Amino acid sequence: MRHYLPINSDRSKLLSALFLLQYLIFFSSCENEKHGSLHKTQLTENEIEVKDGRLYFRSKESFTQYYNKYVSLPEEELSNLLTPFYKKGFLSLKPIVTEKNEDKLFNLYKEKLNLQVPRGTTSKSTFAYSSVESPINDDPFESVDELIGDETFAAYLNINGEIQIGESIYKYTDVGLFITDKKAYTTLKNFLESKNISENPFSKTDLTVKENLVPSLPEDFPTPIGNNNQIVYYRPANSKLTASKSKTNSAKPGIYNSSDPNYNSFFNSLNSCNPDHGLFANLFGDNNVCIDQYERKRRVKTKAFNYNYLLVFHLGVKCVHQFKGWTGFWRVEATDEIKLLVEAAQFEYNRDALLGNNIINNQTKERAYFMNNKRAFFTGPNNINIYNEWGQPLISYVNLTSLPQVFQDDLTFEFFGTGLSSLDNLIQNGIDSSLNATKLNEWFYGGLYTTAKSQLQTAFGNTTVPPTNRTFAAKFPQNGNIIVQKSVSSQGYDIGVREKTFDYGIRLCFNSGDSSSWSIRPEIGCDILVKPSNFRVKIIGAARKGNEWHGSKFNVDID
């Protein structure tokens, strides 16, 4: 009954064998960490050190805890954590730039990145009061986005794209991730040089080299490569989706409605953009980005992503308003109003079909709703009462923050199937087309909304209305799938960021035994870990400065 769990050589040959064995045991054990160990270990500042210019963490668990904590905090918190390490020889691959630290970061990076002071400018103050506006540099960290799109993860890597976990060095390149024992680091450098792979994240590997090399390397699981197997290579299976453009603006309940006529005018005239991700920019997962640069030094950046860096993964959406300082670095700037609207975010959790469970394979009729720290559980049909085939729900109290991250929402509801048999027949083995994704989206806002509203009113009162931010989980255990759709409406004033993390490093898990009922539960204990896949999204990111709105909308593999 427990189904979901946060995770939480001669000498050369001998070294190779020991490293490989150590790595595989390490990786396997990390993949099967129990819920309790993740939360019993408390974060302490001395768990992070700087070794040879890299951040050092004693274990994957320790690093994951830091990542999970700071990925959901304001970026200034991460900046405060990492700034002291700059004095110890560490330089982040993509530092957190603020108005306060911009000068300092420019001076730290100018030699490494060959940065030039804009003509007539020696500091922020002289730039601000110059009578002639000086030219502004290009932001050197922009190129990093194509390699490591996750700003939090990029901040932990050093300027060479490296981090040390235990005795292993992880090096992220535009060809993939390479892992080696720290004693074999020279071997890794020689390997990269022999294959003409760039060691410098700010200098791309030749496109021809990538096109010839990447398809020949293994994918989807860490695999030993090279002489004596001293190097482990990893890249996720290619899951890049195609971008599609919507011809019309849909009017889904509660998502796009606004009393601001300026916003309505902006929305009605807004054309879809084609998210920028490039040929190899999705090497570590889906990284869909649209930018609306409405002034020389201001822009709105909207992104939807499903990153997989082996050490961590991160699924979510983000809208950020940015300003380009005198250094050329883009940084977050508060604006009058900012909105992040997600009509549909769809993804799946997949594993082997659950066989031998007669109750589930006979399509048990169960529906559960989580809202306001309560769970309303319906079983049916109840044919005795023809006016209410589902009968009265069982109401219980549950701390919604104890649920897996992906199911923490204003309203979460789970069905066996979607509630519509014709749609079940189309998507029970996974959503395989933009058309079927669209059909699920239409059902989410149509019949499913009506069903949810009716049952919520039965459970919580006649005035109950499903909130705009909601998560639907359609379970197909007989096929091994859970299909999730989310809607998001997030708005803020005098801030620069709106974002929503759906899942990050906390892995969905369920028990495959005969007693499993495939229910969302806050309990611990499981045997299978799975990660989200097949990410599709329909999104708008917008910011208002004065009376003018700016931003982007795009669709990825859903019309």
PDB file of C-alpha atoms in Angstrom, residues 221-321:
ATOM      1  CA  PHE A 221      22.400   4.778 -18.438  1.00  0.00           C
ATOM      2  CA  PRO A 222      25.915   5.538 -17.125  1.00  0.00           C
ATOM      3  CA  THR A 223      28.237   3.371 -19.240  1.00  0.00           C
ATOM      4  CA  PRO A 224      32.013   2.778 -19.018  1.00  0.00           C
ATOM      5  CA  ILE A 225      33.889   3.910 -22.146  1.00  0.00           C
ATOM      6  CA  GLY A 226      37.499   4.503 -23.277  1.00  0.00           C
ATOM      7  CA  ASN A 227      40.612   2.497 -22.579  1.00  0.00           C
ATOM      8  CA  ASN A 228      40.472   0.486 -19.342  1.00  0.00           C
ATOM      9  CA  ASN A 229      36.958   1.757 -18.675  1.00  0.00           C
ATOM     10  CA  GLN A 230      38.251   4.564 -16.464  1.00  0.00           C
ATOM     11  CA  ILE A 231      35.585   6.923 -17.752  1.00  0.00           C
ATOM     12  CA  VAL A 232      31.819   6.657 -17.369  1.00  0.00           C
ATOM     13  CA  TYR A 233      29.650   8.432 -19.947  1.00  0.00           C
ATOM     14  CA  TYR A 234      26.033   9.484 -19.604  1.00  0.00           C
ATOM     15  CA  ARG A 235      23.379  11.324 -21.525  1.00  0.00           C
ATOM     16  CA  PRO A 236      19.610  10.902 -21.226  1.00  0.00           C
ATOM     17  CA  ALA A 237      17.696   9.184 -24.006  1.00  0.00           C
ATOM     18  CA  ASN A 238      16.730  11.735 -26.625  1.00  0.00           C
ATOM     19  CA  SER A 239      13.298  13.022 -25.704  1.00  0.00           C
ATOM     20  CA  LYS A 240      13.328  16.303 -27.608  1.00  0.00           C
ATOM     21  CA  LEU A 241       9.883  17.278 -28.766  1.00  0.00           C
ATOM     22  CA  THR A 242       8.830  19.405 -31.676  1.00  0.00           C
ATOM     23  CA  ALA A 243       7.463  22.886 -31.192  1.00  0.00           C
ATOM     24  CA  SER A 244       4.036  23.655 -32.556  1.00  0.00           C
ATOM     25  CA  LYS A 245       2.187  26.919 -32.909  1.00  0.00           C
ATOM     26  CA  SER A 246      -1.368  27.566 -31.886  1.00  0.00           C
ATOM     27  CA  LYS A 247      -3.493  29.407 -34.439  1.00  0.00           C
ATOM     28  CA  THR A 248      -6.063  30.601 -31.946  1.00  0.00           C
ATOM     29  CA  ASN A 249      -6.132  31.765 -28.359  1.00  0.00           C
ATOM     30  CA  SER A 250      -8.181  29.358 -26.317  1.00  0.00           C
ATOM     31  CA  ALA A 251     -10.275  30.625 -23.431  1.00  0.00           C
ATOM     32  CA  LYS A 252      -9.919  28.046 -20.708  1.00  0.00           C
ATOM     33  CA  PRO A 253     -11.758  28.611 -17.429  1.00  0.00           C
ATOM     34  CA  GLY A 254      -9.802  30.843 -15.080  1.00  0.00           C
ATOM     35  CA  ILE A 255      -6.498  30.743 -16.970  1.00  0.00           C
ATOM     36  CA  TYR A 256      -6.476  33.741 -19.308  1.00  0.00           C
ATOM     37  CA  ASN A 257      -9.247  35.862 -17.832  1.00  0.00           C
ATOM     38  CA  SER A 258      -8.114  39.338 -16.798  1.00  0.00           C
ATOM     39  CA  SER A 259      -9.766  42.607 -15.814  1.00  0.00           C
ATOM     40  CA  ASP A 260      -6.802  44.532 -17.256  1.00  0.00           C
ATOM     41  CA  PRO A 261      -7.736  45.738 -20.765  1.00  0.00           C
ATOM     42  CA  ASN A 262      -4.052  46.334 -21.574  1.00  0.00           C
ATOM     43  CA  TYR A 263      -3.313  42.683 -20.823  1.00  0.00           C
ATOM     44  CA  ASN A 264      -6.294  41.470 -22.821  1.00  0.00           C
ATOM     45  CA  SER A 265      -5.146  43.512 -25.811  1.00  0.00           C
ATOM     46  CA  PHE A 266      -1.607  42.157 -25.426  1.00  0.00           C
ATOM     47  CA  PHE A 267      -2.854  38.586 -25.137  1.00  0.00           C
ATOM     48  CA  ASN A 268      -5.164  38.807 -28.147  1.00  0.00           C
ATOM     49  CA  SER A 269      -2.378  40.124 -30.368  1.00  0.00           C
ATOM     50  CA  LEU A 270       0.331  37.793 -29.037  1.00  0.00           C
ATOM     51  CA  ASN A 271       1.781  35.424 -31.631  1.00  0.00           C
ATOM     52  CA  SER A 272       3.367  32.098 -30.732  1.00  0.00           C
ATOM     53  CA  CYS A 273       7.134  31.971 -30.811  1.00  0.00           C
ATOM     54  CA  ASN A 274       9.251  28.976 -31.716  1.00  0.00           C
ATOM     55  CA  PRO A 275      11.152  27.926 -28.578  1.00  0.00           C
ATOM     56  CA  ASP A 276      14.912  28.072 -29.000  1.00  0.00           C
ATOM     57  CA  HIS A 277      16.742  24.890 -28.109  1.00  0.00           C
ATOM     58  CA  GLY A 278      19.073  24.148 -31.033  1.00  0.00           C
ATOM     59  CA  LEU A 279      20.308  20.826 -32.384  1.00  0.00           C
ATOM     60  CA  PHE A 280      22.100  19.676 -29.234  1.00  0.00           C
ATOM     61  CA  ALA A 281      20.713  22.127 -26.692  1.00  0.00           C
ATOM     62  CA  ASN A 282      18.401  19.420 -25.320  1.00  0.00           C
ATOM     63  CA  LEU A 283      21.285  17.080 -24.585  1.00  0.00           C
ATOM     64  CA  PHE A 284      20.336  16.987 -20.903  1.00  0.00           C
ATOM     65  CA  GLY A 285      16.582  17.046 -21.387  1.00  0.00           C
ATOM     66  CA  ASP A 286      13.954  19.442 -22.682  1.00  0.00           C
ATOM     67  CA  ASN A 287      14.955  23.109 -22.607  1.00  0.00           C
ATOM     68  CA  ASN A 288      12.376  25.285 -24.354  1.00  0.00           C
ATOM     69  CA  VAL A 289      13.048  29.030 -24.159  1.00  0.00           C
ATOM     70  CA  CYS A 290      11.416  32.119 -25.702  1.00  0.00           C
ATOM     71  CA  ILE A 291      12.716  35.664 -25.182  1.00  0.00           C
ATOM     72  CA  ASP A 292      10.938  38.941 -25.785  1.00  0.00           C
ATOM     73  CA  GLN A 293      13.565  41.695 -25.705  1.00  0.00           C
ATOM     74  CA  TYR A 294      11.451  44.834 -25.721  1.00  0.00           C
ATOM     75  CA  GLU A 295      14.213  47.326 -24.902  1.00  0.00           C
ATOM     76  CA  ARG A 296      17.967  47.381 -25.423  1.00  0.00           C
ATOM     77  CA  LYS A 297      18.481  46.393 -21.807  1.00  0.00           C
ATOM     78  CA  ARG A 298      15.233  44.691 -20.826  1.00  0.00           C
ATOM     79  CA  ARG A 299      13.571  41.428 -21.752  1.00  0.00           C
ATOM     80  CA  VAL A 300      11.103  38.776 -20.630  1.00  0.00           C
ATOM     81  CA  LYS A 301      12.341  35.183 -20.689  1.00  0.00           C
ATOM     82  CA  THR A 302       9.863  32.313 -20.624  1.00  0.00           C
ATOM     83  CA  LYS A 303      10.933  28.694 -20.350  1.00  0.00           C
ATOM     84  CA  ALA A 304       9.543  25.197 -19.896  1.00  0.00           C
ATOM     85  CA  PHE A 305      11.955  22.424 -19.064  1.00  0.00           C
ATOM     86  CA  ASN A 306      12.544  18.826 -18.055  1.00  0.00           C
ATOM     87  CA  TYR A 307      16.254  18.619 -17.155  1.00  0.00           C
ATOM     88  CA  ASN A 308      18.098  15.399 -16.355  1.00  0.00           C
ATOM     89  CA  TYR A 309      21.682  15.801 -15.111  1.00  0.00           C
ATOM     90  CA  LEU A 310      21.931  12.322 -13.533  1.00  0.00           C
ATOM     91  CA  LEU A 311      22.755  13.861 -10.151  1.00  0.00           C
ATOM     92  CA  VAL A 312      19.419  15.684 -10.146  1.00  0.00           C
ATOM     93  CA  PHE A 313      16.507  16.349 -12.424  1.00  0.00           C
ATOM     94  CA  HIS A 314      14.125  19.289 -12.574  1.00  0.00           C
ATOM     95  CA  LEU A 315      10.747  19.611 -14.277  1.00  0.00           C
ATOM     96  CA  GLY A 316       8.934  22.932 -14.380  1.00  0.00           C
ATOM     97  CA  VAL A 317       8.162  26.335 -15.923  1.00  0.00           C
ATOM     98  CA  LYS A 318       9.477  29.862 -15.360  1.00  0.00           C
ATOM     99  CA  CYS A 319       8.995  33.483 -16.409  1.00  0.00           C
ATOM    100  CA  VAL A 320      11.634  36.076 -15.510  1.00  0.00           C
ATOM    101  CA  HIS A 321      11.948  39.810 -16.181  1.00  0.00           C
TER     102      HIS A 321
END
